[in-house]
Short mmCIF file of C-alpha atoms and ligand atoms in Angstrom, two decimals:
data_model
loop_
_atom_site.label_atom_id
_atom_site.label_comp_id
_atom_site.label_asym_id
_atom_site.label_seq_id
_atom_site.Cartn_x
_atom_site.Cartn_y
_atom_site.Cartn_z
CA MET A 1205 4.21 -34.11 -18.99
CA ARG A 1206 5.02 -34.63 -15.34
CA ALA A 1207 2.25 -36.21 -13.24
CA LEU A 1208 1.80 -33.86 -10.32
CA PRO A 1209 -0.57 -34.45 -7.43
CA THR A 1210 -3.55 -32.17 -8.02
CA ALA A 1211 -5.63 -30.74 -5.19
CA ARG A 1212 -9.20 -31.95 -5.62
CA ALA A 1213 -11.05 -29.11 -3.94
CA ALA A 1214 -11.45 -25.58 -5.27
CA ILE A 1215 -9.01 -22.95 -4.07
CA THR A 1216 -9.94 -19.30 -3.52
CA VAL A 1217 -7.50 -16.40 -3.38
CA ARG A 1218 -8.54 -12.86 -2.37
CA VAL A 1219 -6.76 -9.98 -4.13
CA PRO A 1220 -6.97 -6.23 -3.47
CA ALA A 1221 -7.48 -3.22 -5.74
CA LYS A 1222 -4.61 -0.77 -6.14
CA VAL A 1223 -4.43 2.97 -6.37
CA ASN A 1224 -1.44 5.09 -7.29
CA LEU A 1225 -0.67 7.63 -4.57
CA TYR A 1226 1.83 9.03 -7.05
CA LEU A 1227 2.15 8.28 -10.73
CA GLY A 1228 4.98 10.09 -12.51
CA CYS A 1229 5.04 9.19 -16.17
CA GLY A 1230 8.32 9.55 -18.07
CA PRO A 1231 8.83 9.21 -21.82
CA LEU A 1232 7.46 6.50 -24.10
CA ARG A 1233 10.04 3.71 -24.44
CA GLY A 1234 10.93 1.72 -27.53
CA ASP A 1235 8.87 -1.25 -26.27
CA GLY A 1236 5.61 0.75 -26.17
CA PHE A 1237 5.60 1.27 -22.40
CA HIS A 1238 6.27 4.46 -20.46
CA GLU A 1239 9.01 4.73 -17.87
CA LEU A 1240 7.20 5.17 -14.54
CA VAL A 1241 7.90 6.19 -11.00
CA THR A 1242 4.82 5.27 -9.02
CA VAL A 1243 3.73 4.60 -5.45
CA TYR A 1244 1.23 1.76 -5.32
CA HIS A 1245 -1.16 1.33 -2.40
CA ALA A 1246 -3.47 -1.68 -1.95
CA LEU A 1247 -7.08 -0.85 -0.95
CA SER A 1248 -9.75 -2.92 0.79
CA LEU A 1249 -11.81 -3.59 -2.33
CA PHE A 1250 -11.30 -7.20 -3.37
CA ASP A 1251 -11.80 -9.72 -6.13
CA ASP A 1252 -12.02 -13.41 -5.19
CA VAL A 1253 -10.41 -15.80 -7.67
CA THR A 1254 -11.54 -19.43 -7.38
CA VAL A 1255 -9.92 -22.22 -9.36
CA ALA A 1256 -11.26 -25.78 -9.55
CA PRO A 1257 -10.11 -28.83 -11.51
CA ALA A 1258 -12.05 -29.18 -14.78
CA ASP A 1259 -11.88 -30.84 -18.20
CA ALA A 1260 -10.90 -27.59 -19.94
CA LEU A 1261 -9.87 -24.00 -19.18
CA SER A 1262 -12.87 -21.73 -18.59
CA VAL A 1263 -13.55 -18.35 -17.00
CA THR A 1264 -16.81 -17.30 -15.32
CA VAL A 1265 -17.27 -13.79 -13.94
CA ARG A 1266 -19.72 -12.75 -11.21
CA GLY A 1267 -20.54 -9.42 -9.59
CA GLU A 1268 -20.80 -5.81 -10.74
CA GLY A 1269 -19.50 -5.18 -14.26
CA ALA A 1270 -19.10 -8.93 -14.87
CA THR A 1271 -20.36 -8.69 -18.45
CA ASP A 1272 -17.58 -6.19 -19.30
CA VAL A 1273 -14.76 -8.62 -18.43
CA PRO A 1274 -13.25 -10.31 -21.53
CA LEU A 1275 -13.52 -14.11 -21.34
CA GLY A 1276 -11.31 -15.10 -24.27
CA ALA A 1277 -7.58 -15.30 -24.79
CA GLU A 1278 -7.11 -11.75 -23.50
CA ASN A 1279 -8.44 -12.62 -20.03
CA LEU A 1280 -5.43 -12.13 -17.76
CA ALA A 1281 -6.49 -14.78 -15.22
CA ALA A 1282 -6.72 -17.40 -17.98
CA ARG A 1283 -3.28 -16.39 -19.24
CA ALA A 1284 -1.93 -16.66 -15.70
CA ALA A 1285 -3.33 -20.21 -15.42
CA GLN A 1286 -1.65 -21.11 -18.72
CA LEU A 1287 1.73 -19.78 -17.53
CA VAL A 1288 1.58 -21.77 -14.28
CA ALA A 1289 0.43 -24.91 -16.14
CA GLU A 1290 3.41 -24.59 -18.53
CA ARG A 1291 5.79 -24.32 -15.58
CA ALA A 1292 4.11 -27.20 -13.72
CA GLY A 1293 4.02 -29.39 -16.84
CA VAL A 1294 0.28 -30.00 -16.59
CA PRO A 1295 -2.57 -29.17 -18.99
CA PRO A 1296 -4.25 -25.84 -18.03
CA ASN A 1297 -7.57 -27.54 -17.26
CA VAL A 1298 -9.13 -25.34 -14.65
CA ALA A 1299 -12.46 -23.60 -14.12
CA ILE A 1300 -11.73 -20.04 -12.99
CA THR A 1301 -14.44 -18.02 -11.26
CA LEU A 1302 -13.83 -14.30 -10.73
CA THR A 1303 -16.06 -12.62 -8.15
CA LYS A 1304 -15.64 -8.91 -8.79
CA GLY A 1305 -15.51 -6.38 -5.99
CA ILE A 1306 -12.97 -4.20 -7.84
CA PRO A 1307 -14.49 -1.86 -10.44
CA VAL A 1308 -14.04 -3.20 -13.99
CA ALA A 1309 -11.89 -0.97 -16.28
CA GLY A 1310 -11.82 1.59 -13.46
CA GLY A 1311 -8.09 2.28 -13.16
CA MET A 1312 -7.82 0.11 -10.02
CA ALA A 1313 -6.03 -2.84 -11.65
CA GLY A 1314 -8.89 -5.32 -11.33
CA GLY A 1315 -7.67 -7.41 -14.27
CA SER A 1316 -4.16 -7.44 -12.83
CA ALA A 1317 -5.56 -8.51 -9.45
CA ASP A 1318 -7.34 -11.44 -11.11
CA ALA A 1319 -4.10 -12.47 -12.81
CA ALA A 1320 -2.22 -12.37 -9.50
CA GLY A 1321 -4.97 -14.38 -7.82
CA ALA A 1322 -4.95 -16.99 -10.57
CA LEU A 1323 -1.15 -17.34 -10.36
CA LEU A 1324 -1.27 -18.03 -6.63
CA ALA A 1325 -4.36 -20.28 -6.80
CA CYS A 1326 -3.10 -22.41 -9.72
CA ASP A 1327 0.32 -22.75 -8.10
CA ALA A 1328 -1.45 -24.23 -5.07
CA LEU A 1329 -3.95 -26.31 -7.09
CA TRP A 1330 -1.23 -28.02 -9.11
CA HIS A 1331 1.33 -28.11 -6.25
CA ALA A 1332 3.70 -26.38 -8.65
CA GLY A 1333 5.74 -24.94 -5.76
CA LEU A 1334 6.84 -21.92 -7.80
CA GLY A 1335 7.44 -19.66 -4.79
CA ARG A 1336 6.91 -15.91 -4.55
CA ASP A 1337 10.00 -14.97 -6.65
CA GLU A 1338 9.05 -17.11 -9.63
CA LEU A 1339 5.38 -16.06 -9.34
CA GLY A 1340 6.62 -12.45 -9.31
CA ARG A 1341 8.51 -13.04 -12.58
CA LEU A 1342 5.42 -14.60 -14.20
CA ALA A 1343 3.36 -11.68 -12.85
CA ALA A 1344 5.64 -9.14 -14.59
CA ARG A 1345 5.15 -10.99 -17.89
CA LEU A 1346 1.36 -10.67 -17.52
CA GLY A 1347 1.21 -6.92 -16.86
CA SER A 1348 2.92 -3.95 -15.24
CA ASP A 1349 0.62 -3.94 -12.18
CA VAL A 1350 0.43 -7.70 -11.58
CA PRO A 1351 3.55 -8.00 -9.34
CA PHE A 1352 2.08 -5.38 -7.02
CA ALA A 1353 -1.26 -7.20 -6.79
CA LEU A 1354 0.66 -10.23 -5.50
CA GLN A 1355 2.61 -8.18 -2.99
CA GLY A 1356 0.10 -5.58 -1.72
CA GLY A 1357 0.79 -3.03 1.01
CA THR A 1358 2.45 0.16 -0.21
CA ALA A 1359 5.38 -0.04 -2.63
CA LEU A 1360 7.45 2.03 -5.02
CA GLY A 1361 7.16 0.86 -8.63
CA THR A 1362 9.73 1.70 -11.30
CA GLY A 1363 10.52 0.51 -14.82
CA ARG A 1364 7.13 0.10 -16.45
CA GLY A 1365 5.73 -0.29 -12.91
CA GLU A 1366 6.75 -3.93 -12.46
CA ARG A 1367 9.95 -3.37 -10.42
CA LEU A 1368 8.91 -3.08 -6.78
CA THR A 1369 10.71 -1.67 -3.75
CA PRO A 1370 9.05 -1.75 -0.32
CA VAL A 1371 8.46 1.64 1.30
CA LEU A 1372 8.16 2.62 4.93
CA ALA A 1373 4.52 3.61 5.40
CA ARG A 1374 2.93 4.35 8.76
CA GLY A 1375 -0.75 4.22 9.59
CA THR A 1376 -3.97 3.33 7.87
CA TYR A 1377 -5.56 5.74 5.42
CA HIS A 1378 -9.27 6.20 4.71
CA TRP A 1379 -10.49 6.54 1.16
CA VAL A 1380 -13.66 7.13 -0.79
CA VAL A 1381 -13.74 6.00 -4.41
CA ALA A 1382 -16.29 7.32 -6.89
CA LEU A 1383 -17.07 4.92 -9.73
CA ALA A 1384 -17.94 6.39 -13.11
CA ALA A 1385 -20.31 5.01 -15.73
CA GLY A 1386 -18.25 3.09 -18.32
CA GLY A 1387 -14.54 2.34 -18.24
CA LEU A 1388 -11.40 3.85 -19.76
CA SER A 1389 -8.83 1.81 -21.65
CA THR A 1390 -5.34 2.10 -20.14
CA PRO A 1391 -3.45 2.20 -23.52
CA VAL A 1392 -5.88 4.87 -24.80
CA VAL A 1393 -5.19 7.04 -21.73
CA TYR A 1394 -1.40 6.70 -22.13
CA ALA A 1395 -1.73 7.55 -25.84
CA GLU A 1396 -3.77 10.63 -24.93
CA LEU A 1397 -1.02 11.73 -22.53
CA ASP A 1398 1.53 11.39 -25.39
CA ARG A 1399 -0.76 13.44 -27.63
CA LEU A 1400 -1.14 16.18 -25.00
CA ARG A 1401 2.63 16.26 -24.50
CA GLN A 1402 3.24 16.71 -28.23
CA ARG A 1403 1.03 19.79 -28.56
CA PRO A 1404 2.87 22.96 -29.54
CA GLY A 1405 4.06 24.84 -26.45
CA SER A 1406 3.98 21.77 -24.17
CA VAL A 1407 6.95 21.52 -21.85
CA PRO A 1408 8.81 18.19 -21.79
CA PRO A 1409 7.87 16.09 -18.73
CA LEU A 1410 10.05 16.50 -15.64
CA THR A 1411 11.90 13.45 -14.36
CA PRO A 1412 9.30 11.88 -12.04
CA ARG A 1413 10.16 11.92 -8.34
CA ALA A 1414 8.10 10.26 -5.62
CA ASP A 1415 10.05 11.86 -2.72
CA GLY A 1416 7.12 13.99 -1.48
CA VAL A 1417 4.75 11.03 -1.17
CA LEU A 1418 7.45 8.79 0.34
CA SER A 1419 8.27 11.28 3.10
CA ALA A 1420 4.56 11.91 3.78
CA LEU A 1421 4.04 8.13 4.15
CA ARG A 1422 6.83 8.03 6.75
CA THR A 1423 4.92 10.57 8.86
CA GLY A 1424 1.64 8.66 8.59
CA THR A 1425 -0.29 11.95 8.38
CA PRO A 1426 -3.21 12.06 5.91
CA ALA A 1427 -2.88 15.86 5.47
CA ALA A 1428 0.79 15.50 4.48
CA LEU A 1429 -0.01 12.71 2.03
CA ALA A 1430 -2.84 14.78 0.55
CA VAL A 1431 -0.57 17.61 -0.58
CA ALA A 1432 2.03 15.26 -2.06
CA MET A 1433 -0.29 13.01 -4.12
CA ALA A 1434 -0.14 13.46 -7.90
CA ASN A 1435 -1.03 11.56 -11.06
CA ASP A 1436 0.40 12.45 -14.49
CA LEU A 1437 -2.35 10.40 -16.17
CA GLN A 1438 -5.05 12.64 -14.70
CA ALA A 1439 -4.80 15.30 -17.44
CA ALA A 1440 -5.22 12.60 -20.09
CA ALA A 1441 -8.18 10.96 -18.29
CA LEU A 1442 -9.86 14.39 -17.92
CA SER A 1443 -9.22 15.18 -21.57
CA LEU A 1444 -11.05 11.96 -22.53
CA ARG A 1445 -13.75 12.29 -19.86
CA PRO A 1446 -14.14 16.02 -18.99
CA GLU A 1447 -17.11 15.29 -16.70
CA LEU A 1448 -14.71 13.74 -14.16
CA ALA A 1449 -13.55 17.28 -13.26
CA ARG A 1450 -16.99 17.82 -11.70
CA THR A 1451 -16.66 14.68 -9.57
CA LEU A 1452 -13.20 15.73 -8.35
CA GLN A 1453 -14.39 19.27 -7.61
CA ALA A 1454 -17.45 17.99 -5.70
CA GLY A 1455 -15.20 15.81 -3.53
CA ARG A 1456 -12.91 18.75 -2.73
CA GLU A 1457 -15.84 21.00 -1.87
CA LEU A 1458 -17.32 18.28 0.33
CA GLY A 1459 -14.16 18.18 2.44
CA ALA A 1460 -11.83 15.57 0.90
CA LEU A 1461 -8.18 16.21 1.79
CA ALA A 1462 -7.16 15.18 -1.74
CA ALA A 1463 -9.03 14.35 -4.94
CA LEU A 1464 -7.31 12.48 -7.76
CA VAL A 1465 -8.13 10.28 -10.72
CA SER A 1466 -7.12 6.71 -9.82
CA GLY A 1467 -4.46 5.37 -12.22
CA SER A 1468 -5.76 5.70 -15.77
CA GLY A 1469 -9.32 6.39 -14.48
CA PRO A 1470 -12.20 6.89 -14.69
CA THR A 1471 -12.53 6.04 -10.97
CA CYS A 1472 -11.91 9.10 -8.76
CA LEU A 1473 -10.11 8.73 -5.46
CA PHE A 1474 -10.60 10.87 -2.34
CA LEU A 1475 -8.41 10.84 0.74
CA VAL A 1476 -10.23 11.71 3.98
CA ARG A 1477 -9.14 12.17 7.59
CA ASP A 1478 -10.86 9.15 9.21
CA ALA A 1479 -13.61 6.55 8.94
CA GLU A 1480 -16.31 9.01 9.97
CA ALA A 1481 -15.23 11.47 7.28
CA ALA A 1482 -15.33 8.61 4.75
CA THR A 1483 -18.94 7.79 5.65
CA GLY A 1484 -19.90 11.47 5.41
CA LEU A 1485 -18.19 12.04 2.06
CA ALA A 1486 -19.59 8.82 0.57
CA ALA A 1487 -23.14 9.89 1.48
CA ALA A 1488 -22.63 13.45 0.24
CA LEU A 1489 -21.12 12.37 -3.10
CA THR A 1490 -24.02 9.98 -3.63
CA ALA A 1491 -26.50 12.79 -2.89
CA GLU A 1492 -24.71 15.13 -5.37
CA GLY A 1493 -25.21 12.58 -8.15
CA VAL A 1494 -21.73 13.17 -9.58
CA CYS A 1495 -20.83 9.50 -10.06
CA ARG A 1496 -22.35 6.08 -10.71
CA SER A 1497 -21.68 4.71 -7.22
CA VAL A 1498 -19.41 5.20 -4.25
CA ARG A 1499 -17.27 2.86 -2.13
CA ARG A 1500 -15.35 3.38 1.11
CA ALA A 1501 -12.02 1.65 1.61
CA THR A 1502 -8.93 1.61 3.79
CA GLY A 1503 -5.31 0.97 2.92
CA PRO A 1504 -2.81 -0.43 2.92
CA VAL A 1505 -4.01 -4.05 2.89
CA ALA A 1506 -2.14 -7.29 2.14
CA GLY A 1507 -1.67 -8.61 -1.40
CA ALA A 1508 -3.05 -11.85 -2.85
CA ARG A 1509 -3.79 -14.36 -0.08
CA MET A 1510 -5.31 -17.79 0.07
CA LEU A 1511 -8.79 -18.09 1.62
CA THR A 1512 -8.94 -21.88 1.26
CA ALA A 1513 -5.93 -24.05 1.99
CA PRO A 1514 -5.01 -26.54 -0.75
CA GLU A 1515 -5.48 -30.25 0.02
CA ARG A 1516 -2.21 -32.07 0.56
O1 C5P B 1121 1.27 -3.62 -18.49
P1 C5P B 1121 -0.14 -3.53 -18.91
O2 C5P B 1121 -0.54 -4.68 -19.81
O3 C5P B 1121 -1.10 -3.33 -17.80
O4 C5P B 1121 -0.24 -2.24 -19.81
C1 C5P B 1121 -1.36 -1.98 -20.63
C2 C5P B 1121 -1.02 -0.87 -21.59
O5 C5P B 1121 -0.83 0.38 -20.88
C3 C5P B 1121 0.29 -1.06 -22.35
O6 C5P B 1121 0.09 -1.82 -23.51
C4 C5P B 1121 0.69 0.36 -22.67
O7 C5P B 1121 -0.04 0.87 -23.77
C5 C5P B 1121 0.22 1.13 -21.44
N1 C5P B 1121 1.30 1.27 -20.44
C6 C5P B 1121 2.33 2.17 -20.71
N2 C5P B 1121 3.35 2.31 -19.80
C7 C5P B 1121 3.36 1.61 -18.65
C8 C5P B 1121 2.32 0.70 -18.35
C9 C5P B 1121 1.30 0.56 -19.28
O8 C5P B 1121 2.33 2.84 -21.74
N3 C5P B 1121 4.36 1.79 -17.79
#
């Protein structure tokens, strides 16, 4: 193994949640993934990923939903640390602390965000010097949404979601997110979509096209974005959790410009006109009692970024 200089202090990286302004789901591929056309958008709900030198690899989780995050081999941040260690030629001895601000299993890519944060933080900790391109390749190996968590902003995702193209997006958008009790498993939601599509009388899915959302983003007008937003996974999430229809309906009746399940759910996403409307809708949704809790957010925000500079 190469002896690399190791930063002594802990390093913290802040990573945003994502929503899909558009998620068009094509057919199931031979590798078990679906061909996607999606528009990712990074929101101002964040996880902080701290890595510190240690005698062994460990993961500690703090914040809301912490006990629902897997700590073993399936923890994406731990796997990210192992990938960087392999590349750097060092043992993956690092204590990872995840401070959750992104809902766990909520369809906002919290696990992917933690993986992206761990990639960037471990690269800095071990002075691996992998660079954004190589980190992007490692990110794609870890999960379909991980490259976007590194990049942030607003981007078109194709392939299984891992191939990113920047998009021209004007303005800042205001969002309210309604968190549900309990999570939904992403593979289970995709499998439910396949089941719904195989029912007798179902029409084959159209080729997904994000044009409507992309042109709305060029105008920077929330009302234009609202009519173009769509999510093919919504029907599957509603089939598994019918009570989410009530949350979406309440948001529409309370004045949201658009109401959509976020990714694979069960978090519901509401687009509103401005910050004042966000405060009003958040209070009204809370009063209606149609969700576990409510957050306000804006987007787009930057992707994974270092909060503490590594020691040199
Ligand atoms: O890529 P990621 O590990 O986040 O995907 C989790 C699961 O979601 C996959 O194993 C697959 O079942 C489903 N998925 C899919 N098509 C995609 C992305 C994810 O079917 N494009």
